[in-house]
Amino acid sequence: MKGWSVFAVLLALVWSSPLTAQSRLDHRQIRAASLTHNIVGMSPMRGVTVYLPSGYDTSGKRYPVIYFLNNFKETETAPFDNSDAQTVFDAGIAQGAIGGVIVVTADFSTPLGSSWYVNSPVTGNWQDFMVTELVPYIDAHYRTLASSASRGIAGDRMGGYGALRFGMTNPETFGAVYALHPVGTGAGVQTMHSRPDWGRLQGAPSLKDFEGDLFGGIFLSIYQAHLPDPTRPPLYVDLPARRENGRLAVDDAQTARLIGNFLLVNQLPKHAGGLKRLRGLKFDWGRNDGNYDHVLSNQAFAHMLDEYGVPHEAEEYHGGWGDRVWGADGRVATDLLPFFSRTLVFQ
Amino acid sequence: MKGWSVFAVLLALVWSSPLTAQSRLDHRQIRAASLTHNIVGMSPMRGVTVYLPSGYDTSGKRYPVIYFLNNFKETETAPFDNSDAQTVFDAGIAQGAIGGVIVVTADFSTPLGSSWYVNSPVTGNWQDFMVTELVPYIDAHYRTLASSASRGIAGDRMGGYGALRFGMTNPETFGAVYALHPVGTGAGVQTMHSRPDWGRLQGAPSLKDFEGDLFGGIFLSIYQAHLPDPTRPPLYVDLPARRENGRLAVDDAQTARLIGNFLLVNQLPKHAGGLKRLRGLKFDWGRNDGNYDHVLSNQAFAHMLDEYGVPHEAEEYHGGWGDRVWGADGRVATDLLPFFSRTLVFQ
Amino acid sequence: MKGWSVFAVLLALVWSSPLTAQSRLDHRQIRAASLTHNIVGMSPMRGVTVYLPSGYDTSGKRYPVIYFLNNFKETETAPFDNSDAQTVFDAGIAQGAIGGVIVVTADFSTPLGSSWYVNSPVTGNWQDFMVTELVPYIDAHYRTLASSASRGIAGDRMGGYGALRFGMTNPETFGAVYALHPVGTGAGVQTMHSRPDWGRLQGAPSLKDFEGDLFGGIFLSIYQAHLPDPTRPPLYVDLPARRENGRLAVDDAQTARLIGNFLLVNQLPKHAGGLKRLRGLKFDWGRNDGNYDHVLSNQAFAHMLDEYGVPHEAEEYHGGWGDRVWGADGRVATDLLPFFSRTLVFQ
Amino acid sequence: MKGWSVFAVLLALVWSSPLTAQSRLDHRQIRAASLTHNIVGMSPMRGVTVYLPSGYDTSGKRYPVIYFLNNFKETETAPFDNSDAQTVFDAGIAQGAIGGVIVVTADFSTPLGSSWYVNSPVTGNWQDFMVTELVPYIDAHYRTLASSASRGIAGDRMGGYGALRFGMTNPETFGAVYALHPVGTGAGVQTMHSRPDWGRLQGAPSLKDFEGDLFGGIFLSIYQAHLPDPTRPPLYVDLPARRENGRLAVDDAQTARLIGNFLLVNQLPKHAGGLKRLRGLKFDWGRNDGNYDHVLSNQAFAHMLDEYGVPHEAEEYHGGWGDRVWGADGRVATDLLPFFSRTLVFQ
């Protein structure tokens, strides 16, 4: 309550001042060479949105950058169109929660909903796109502080997964990581193979069959990222299970491959060292998530970070799936911006 | 890491400036009429420490007040003597995490370690002491903003228990509550009766037998607060169980009384309404606590707050029992002060 | 796998033997005086099914009795019609898992789905019906061992709730209790008030509006049992919350009443002593339940039983909601029958 | 209560009958070639105890065999000397919970307490000892049913770890597995590196320094099994962490090796298929274990078995660490023997 009224007063101040330059959004399209080999008919032209803080056009100074990864099926404009991201960034900067900062979003969606931010022979090399194309492009076209110490990565749910993953694999690019309610960090009680419709997966004549199939689409996007098989049209994946004679037969080898590639807890043996090089690592999740496996998975991931001695913050907070991201008392305002304020170098 | 260096720079600035008035601690002794009837030989003279922020002596203005309740066996000076409370408050105010604020601690300890902040015919009326004596005393002797909207209560572990309890029973006095790692909120896996030495409890010739008996002392202090019986020297309690012929017999009626009085989750049917009147309610706990029951209890308490529709924040964070309270990245600095900044009225 | 083949062989033996008298089901209708005051238009005629073991008609001896309470919306014939209850009892007796035993089911359903096995001015006095009518009727009409030592009570899910409740309130009638996957034992993460459609609850012109409304019907049946108000047609309940101006306002007093009456963990202060008088108490639940609150609730209930020192068995097993009750490797066969074999007196 | 009286009556019957041949224990010493290369000064002579059921000497028939692995520091006679294993087996057979069965224990202890049942260049090849020496020896010297379908493996705590491990790696030898309260199945909240005294580990002049050091001994035995290094006297291990300048530095590579080798959840990618070949797999654990990490670990292991589609039973029961193994209502009597009765072939 109170938070919003302070916020409202502050916004009134911000917006009423003729002396205050407004923040603005810059929309671009860039051609991603890393994605041209995709075989799912996806254009390599990718939308990018750049939040430039108040004063950017006149200050002449360089700014740190936060890359913000979206949730499943969301494109680069989602935080600005569907939520109040620009207002939240403006207010956070105006209130001093963080200094002036550039925020970048980009379109990491695939026809099925998400690239899961990894290189795939089926959907394109999304890790490469980020590290070798998008970041250099932003550094070339904007006045950034172009070093990992001033470059953070964050994301919301599936985007939180991506943020943690980039922190593991590319700590030389991103110096600090904040994941909001990440998925795919570990295993829960309900199995992955209990979710999709195996009849559809085994018999689908085309990818279009998964439009409107929530779990089918999610899991097929996971398989295209983590169990890709370019030789197997139309889905281009190896399946980790098959329904035969009314029973589900789990394929041990493909399950091991899926769990090894996908679940972040299983990437720690290889990449714990990357996380230790970060200037800061934080993630959070809501304990009231209707899918309790998200809670159990994040708890398990936090425990294993401890086992490897990875410094981190991990907060389980009061809230459900996706309901406290934006807004004046959302986690971006109360936790994410102050985190990057503490962990990034601003000059 | 980075947090501390910013902190150090800031402190250097604070301390080096000849223009900055220092904060200071004011030590008092007050005679608590509410405690004179105690039968455990405890003096009603109680130490009080008052943190007065930088500028207090010259500003002429009125300040909000945070009452901070200590952990088991700690007296009013503990946060200042054993930890860096004054530095943390100074830095929080200097960094703008919170405006100028008075912080009050007092000696709520009993011979066994804690009053548990309740009225007891055995150890004294501690709730009354707080509400009818200490708060009026502070408002009379210092330039406070003397209303609940500007008066917060907080505490560390056993003190966190007290803070939540005062929020339930005295929302007209305290407008906002922050409990750090509270105990006694609910039940865990290990039973309360599994902890004490029942032979000692049943046969102790005097209270002195419990010096050096950690669990015995803790549970006996709980019984003196929540199962008091002034007619039964030397312990002045009813026991919720007895060991007889090698077996422990749990007393249902006394257990119901203990669990009903002590565990905060069982105070909600009577006092949820009090918590709803608060301007803010937050508590937190570390998931790595060696006593996992503290974790389970706080999770259960958070769930029941939801059932009653009590707005609250409840964060489970990375850390163990008592290891992230003070310091530049302790929860007081990162969460408690910003919380009271948002929830108290500063003018 | 193996279980079923042994089972099949055994059944073949059982069924092929000309010397083996078959078990049989006796169907009755009894008029329940305890239910005549109900104001929801429910007939007091109640179906009862009695399983009589092989040999009953010729042996001349007396048998112990297990009362088995059904799940939501199920009537007395459900275990026999929809599952293989008779086969499971036959095989359990033939294999020696339990001696000859009578099993009784009855129709505890209401128009909304369940009586919750309690006395209510709205739906009838179901506790009385069981204890003062059904049990005496069975003892009068069948050759039972008519004492609590030879009388057990069990139930499936909502019926498991009833079994635990009768064990608390009527240990002089039922000597042993087995609850399969009980609900309503404690609180979980998702609140009760998050489930129903409040618009419908507040505006329903008649009880019929809840046909086909799963959560609405369940919660309304809970309110008719635990928040009854005969003066308030058409639902005859007090609501524990109201949606007003787009927000849900939880009613503290009705919530305290609901939680106090309904959740079994809150009946323990009054009824732990009843459970201690039992010859045996066991309950179980599946950890893969899609509603994880069932898991958390049963864990919390088990913990509180320990706090009161109530001897009990509580097993969390591999399985989901309702999927391992019957069948050769269901919990009735592997756990429930052996439990009553151990705890009831058979002569 | 009742269980024991039936048990007592039954034992009285068993013992009073002049016609009933008694069961007996056969004690042997065998020389383990697989252990001769050990470099910790351990004799390759290993004690073996064989329980031969009542009637073995006269029946002439062949029996299934259960190999029972002991807990930490226990030798082959522990279940018989310290507990009532022989009585429990006798009663289980007499009551029909299981048919006549041979039970074998052997000395798997090392100077530090346990071999952890694996091959090690430091402590000997214990897996080989079991599979290539002990099992053939038993089959050669006793009238066994010498196939995996009639050969089970079980164990208590550390022995439960071993039983699960043999089930993974040697399903062609052991057809069914029951693990009582296994350890090392997954990760908990308290890290492994938080337990040992690193000063002692880094500076110990000899293995003898760990006598009387509970956690030091346990973790050093784990390292000798899973992080062995024969070139590094006197401990012959690689350490997964080092304390330097007052801080603990976790070694990522050795931690990955330790976690990968030791924790059974991480053996599933390689060995889930082995578990699927079993005729039966069950494990259990007590929810009141003072070390809650044992609970969390087993829950996590159960979840991952589901992910691989491994059929299994996993029961969390009412009880603490090691307090319900033997006795008439211990898990061996109530669950383990019936399990092997269902899963092994007895003829």
JSON list of N, CA and C in Angstrom, two decimals, chain C residues 283-317:
[
{"chain": "C", "resi": 283, "resn": "PHE", "atom": "N", "xyz": [-1.84, -44.31, 9.46]},
{"chain": "C", "resi": 283, "resn": "PHE", "atom": "CA", "xyz": [-2.34, -43.66, 8.25]},
{"chain": "C", "resi": 283, "resn": "PHE", "atom": "C", "xyz": [-1.19, -43.57, 7.26]},
{"chain": "C", "resi": 284, "resn": "ASP", "atom": "N", "xyz": [-1.52, -43.31, 6.01]},
{"chain": "C", "resi": 284, "resn": "ASP", "atom": "CA", "xyz": [-0.50, -43.26, 4.97]},
{"chain": "C", "resi": 284, "resn": "ASP", "atom": "C", "xyz": [-0.94, -42.29, 3.89]},
{"chain": "C", "resi": 285, "resn": "TRP", "atom": "N", "xyz": [-0.02, -41.94, 3.04]},
{"chain": "C", "resi": 285, "resn": "TRP", "atom": "CA", "xyz": [-0.35, -41.05, 1.92]},
{"chain": "C", "resi": 285, "resn": "TRP", "atom": "C", "xyz": [0.76, -41.17, 0.87]},
{"chain": "C", "resi": 286, "resn": "GLY", "atom": "N", "xyz": [0.37, -40.85, -0.37]},
{"chain": "C", "resi": 286, "resn": "GLY", "atom": "CA", "xyz": [1.32, -40.95, -1.47]},
{"chain": "C", "resi": 286, "resn": "GLY", "atom": "C", "xyz": [2.07, -39.65, -1.69]},
{"chain": "C", "resi": 287, "resn": "ARG", "atom": "N", "xyz": [3.39, -39.77, -1.84]},
{"chain": "C", "resi": 287, "resn": "ARG", "atom": "CA", "xyz": [4.18, -38.53, -1.97]},
{"chain": "C", "resi": 287, "resn": "ARG", "atom": "C", "xyz": [4.03, -37.89, -3.35]},
{"chain": "C", "resi": 288, "resn": "ASN", "atom": "N", "xyz": [3.49, -38.61, -4.32]},
{"chain": "C", "resi": 288, "resn": "ASN", "atom": "CA", "xyz": [3.38, -38.07, -5.67]},
{"chain": "C", "resi": 288, "resn": "ASN", "atom": "C", "xyz": [2.01, -37.45, -5.93]},
{"chain": "C", "resi": 289, "resn": "ASP", "atom": "N", "xyz": [1.26, -37.22, -4.89]},
{"chain": "C", "resi": 289, "resn": "ASP", "atom": "CA", "xyz": [-0.04, -36.57, -5.02]},
{"chain": "C", "resi": 289, "resn": "ASP", "atom": "C", "xyz": [0.12, -35.24, -5.77]},
{"chain": "C", "resi": 290, "resn": "GLY", "atom": "N", "xyz": [-0.69, -35.06, -6.80]},
{"chain": "C", "resi": 290, "resn": "GLY", "atom": "CA", "xyz": [-0.61, -33.82, -7.56]},
{"chain": "C", "resi": 290, "resn": "GLY", "atom": "C", "xyz": [-0.96, -32.59, -6.72]},
{"chain": "C", "resi": 291, "resn": "ASN", "atom": "N", "xyz": [-1.72, -32.80, -5.67]},
{"chain": "C", "resi": 291, "resn": "ASN", "atom": "CA", "xyz": [-1.99, -31.72, -4.70]},
{"chain": "C", "resi": 291, "resn": "ASN", "atom": "C", "xyz": [-1.01, -31.89, -3.54]},
{"chain": "C", "resi": 292, "resn": "TYR", "atom": "N", "xyz": [0.10, -31.17, -3.61]},
{"chain": "C", "resi": 292, "resn": "TYR", "atom": "CA", "xyz": [1.16, -31.39, -2.63]},
{"chain": "C", "resi": 292, "resn": "TYR", "atom": "C", "xyz": [0.73, -31.02, -1.22]},
{"chain": "C", "resi": 293, "resn": "ASP", "atom": "N", "xyz": [-0.32, -30.23, -1.10]},
{"chain": "C", "resi": 293, "resn": "ASP", "atom": "CA", "xyz": [-0.81, -29.86, 0.22]},
{"chain": "C", "resi": 293, "resn": "ASP", "atom": "C", "xyz": [-1.27, -31.08, 1.01]},
{"chain": "C", "resi": 294, "resn": "HIS", "atom": "N", "xyz": [-1.74, -32.10, 0.33]},
{"chain": "C", "resi": 294, "resn": "HIS", "atom": "CA", "xyz": [-2.10, -33.33, 1.04]},
{"chain": "C", "resi": 294, "resn": "HIS", "atom": "C", "xyz": [-0.86, -33.92, 1.72]},
{"chain": "C", "resi": 295, "resn": "VAL", "atom": "N", "xyz": [0.25, -33.84, 1.05]},
{"chain": "C", "resi": 295, "resn": "VAL", "atom": "CA", "xyz": [1.50, -34.37, 1.62]},
{"chain": "C", "resi": 295, "resn": "VAL", "atom": "C", "xyz": [1.93, -33.54, 2.83]},
{"chain": "C", "resi": 296, "resn": "LEU", "atom": "N", "xyz": [1.96, -32.22, 2.63]},
{"chain": "C", "resi": 296, "resn": "LEU", "atom": "CA", "xyz": [2.40, -31.34, 3.71]},
{"chain": "C", "resi": 296, "resn": "LEU", "atom": "C", "xyz": [1.47, -31.45, 4.92]},
{"chain": "C", "resi": 297, "resn": "SER", "atom": "N", "xyz": [0.18, -31.58, 4.68]},
{"chain": "C", "resi": 297, "resn": "SER", "atom": "CA", "xyz": [-0.79, -31.66, 5.77]},
{"chain": "C", "resi": 297, "resn": "SER", "atom": "C", "xyz": [-0.57, -32.93, 6.60]},
{"chain": "C", "resi": 298, "resn": "ASN", "atom": "N", "xyz": [-0.37, -34.02, 5.91]},
{"chain": "C", "resi": 298, "resn": "ASN", "atom": "CA", "xyz": [-0.19, -35.26, 6.65]},
{"chain": "C", "resi": 298, "resn": "ASN", "atom": "C", "xyz": [1.14, -35.29, 7.40]},
{"chain": "C", "resi": 299, "resn": "GLN", "atom": "N", "xyz": [2.17, -34.70, 6.81]},
{"chain": "C", "resi": 299, "resn": "GLN", "atom": "CA", "xyz": [3.44, -34.58, 7.55]},
{"chain": "C", "resi": 299, "resn": "GLN", "atom": "C", "xyz": [3.22, -33.76, 8.81]},
{"chain": "C", "resi": 300, "resn": "ALA", "atom": "N", "xyz": [2.50, -32.64, 8.68]},
{"chain": "C", "resi": 300, "resn": "ALA", "atom": "CA", "xyz": [2.28, -31.79, 9.85]},
{"chain": "C", "resi": 300, "resn": "ALA", "atom": "C", "xyz": [1.44, -32.50, 10.92]},
{"chain": "C", "resi": 301, "resn": "PHE", "atom": "N", "xyz": [0.46, -33.27, 10.49]},
{"chain": "C", "resi": 301, "resn": "PHE", "atom": "CA", "xyz": [-0.36, -34.00, 11.44]},
{"chain": "C", "resi": 301, "resn": "PHE", "atom": "C", "xyz": [0.47, -35.06, 12.16]},
{"chain": "C", "resi": 302, "resn": "ALA", "atom": "N", "xyz": [1.31, -35.76, 11.42]},
{"chain": "C", "resi": 302, "resn": "ALA", "atom": "CA", "xyz": [2.18, -36.77, 12.04]},
{"chain": "C", "resi": 302, "resn": "ALA", "atom": "C", "xyz": [3.08, -36.11, 13.09]},
{"chain": "C", "resi": 303, "resn": "HIS", "atom": "N", "xyz": [3.63, -34.95, 12.75]},
{"chain": "C", "resi": 303, "resn": "HIS", "atom": "CA", "xyz": [4.50, -34.26, 13.71]},
{"chain": "C", "resi": 303, "resn": "HIS", "atom": "C", "xyz": [3.74, -33.93, 15.00]},
{"chain": "C", "resi": 304, "resn": "MET", "atom": "N", "xyz": [2.51, -33.45, 14.86]},
{"chain": "C", "resi": 304, "resn": "MET", "atom": "CA", "xyz": [1.78, -33.04, 16.04]},
{"chain": "C", "resi": 304, "resn": "MET", "atom": "C", "xyz": [1.33, -34.25, 16.87]},
{"chain": "C", "resi": 305, "resn": "LEU", "atom": "N", "xyz": [1.08, -35.37, 16.22]},
{"chain": "C", "resi": 305, "resn": "LEU", "atom": "CA", "xyz": [0.82, -36.59, 17.00]},
{"chain": "C", "resi": 305, "resn": "LEU", "atom": "C", "xyz": [2.02, -36.91, 17.89]},
{"chain": "C", "resi": 306, "resn": "ASP", "atom": "N", "xyz": [3.21, -36.74, 17.35]},
{"chain": "C", "resi": 306, "resn": "ASP", "atom": "CA", "xyz": [4.42, -36.96, 18.16]},
{"chain": "C", "resi": 306, "resn": "ASP", "atom": "C", "xyz": [4.46, -36.00, 19.34]},
{"chain": "C", "resi": 307, "resn": "GLU", "atom": "N", "xyz": [4.09, -34.77, 19.08]},
{"chain": "C", "resi": 307, "resn": "GLU", "atom": "CA", "xyz": [4.16, -33.77, 20.14]},
{"chain": "C", "resi": 307, "resn": "GLU", "atom": "C", "xyz": [3.26, -34.18, 21.31]},
{"chain": "C", "resi": 308, "resn": "TYR", "atom": "N", "xyz": [2.15, -34.80, 21.01]},
{"chain": "C", "resi": 308, "resn": "TYR", "atom": "CA", "xyz": [1.24, -35.28, 22.06]},
{"chain": "C", "resi": 308, "resn": "TYR", "atom": "C", "xyz": [1.59, -36.70, 22.51]},
{"chain": "C", "resi": 309, "resn": "GLY", "atom": "N", "xyz": [2.63, -37.25, 21.94]},
{"chain": "C", "resi": 309, "resn": "GLY", "atom": "CA", "xyz": [3.01, -38.59, 22.37]},
{"chain": "C", "resi": 309, "resn": "GLY", "atom": "C", "xyz": [2.00, -39.66, 21.98]},
{"chain": "C", "resi": 310, "resn": "VAL", "atom": "N", "xyz": [1.31, -39.47, 20.87]},
{"chain": "C", "resi": 310, "resn": "VAL", "atom": "CA", "xyz": [0.34, -40.47, 20.42]},
{"chain": "C", "resi": 310, "resn": "VAL", "atom": "C", "xyz": [1.06, -41.55, 19.61]},
{"chain": "C", "resi": 311, "resn": "PRO", "atom": "N", "xyz": [1.06, -42.80, 20.07]},
{"chain": "C", "resi": 311, "resn": "PRO", "atom": "CA", "xyz": [1.69, -43.87, 19.28]},
{"chain": "C", "resi": 311, "resn": "PRO", "atom": "C", "xyz": [0.96, -44.01, 17.94]},
{"chain": "C", "resi": 312, "resn": "HIS", "atom": "N", "xyz": [1.71, -44.11, 16.89]},
{"chain": "C", "resi": 312, "resn": "HIS", "atom": "CA", "xyz": [1.08, -44.21, 15.58]},
{"chain": "C", "resi": 312, "resn": "HIS", "atom": "C", "xyz": [2.07, -44.66, 14.53]},
{"chain": "C", "resi": 313, "resn": "GLU", "atom": "N", "xyz": [1.53, -45.11, 13.43]},
{"chain": "C", "resi": 313, "resn": "GLU", "atom": "CA", "xyz": [2.29, -45.34, 12.21]},
{"chain": "C", "resi": 313, "resn": "GLU", "atom": "C", "xyz": [1.85, -44.34, 11.17]},
{"chain": "C", "resi": 314, "resn": "ALA", "atom": "N", "xyz": [2.81, -43.77, 10.45]},
{"chain": "C", "resi": 314, "resn": "ALA", "atom": "CA", "xyz": [2.46, -42.81, 9.40]},
{"chain": "C", "resi": 314, "resn": "ALA", "atom": "C", "xyz": [3.44, -43.02, 8.26]},
{"chain": "C", "resi": 315, "resn": "GLU", "atom": "N", "xyz": [2.94, -43.56, 7.16]},
{"chain": "C", "resi": 315, "resn": "GLU", "atom": "CA", "xyz": [3.84, -43.90, 6.05]},
{"chain": "C", "resi": 315, "resn": "GLU", "atom": "C", "xyz": [3.55, -43.08, 4.81]},
{"chain": "C", "resi": 316, "resn": "GLU", "atom": "N", "xyz": [4.59, -42.43, 4.33]},
{"chain": "C", "resi": 316, "resn": "GLU", "atom": "CA", "xyz": [4.51, -41.74, 3.04]},
{"chain": "C", "resi": 316, "resn": "GLU", "atom": "C", "xyz": [5.08, -42.68, 2.00]},
{"chain": "C", "resi": 317, "resn": "TYR", "atom": "N", "xyz": [4.25, -43.05, 1.04]},
{"chain": "C", "resi": 317, "resn": "TYR", "atom": "CA", "xyz": [4.68, -44.09, 0.10]},
{"chain": "C", "resi": 317, "resn": "TYR", "atom": "C", "xyz": [4.74, -43.56, -1.33]}
]
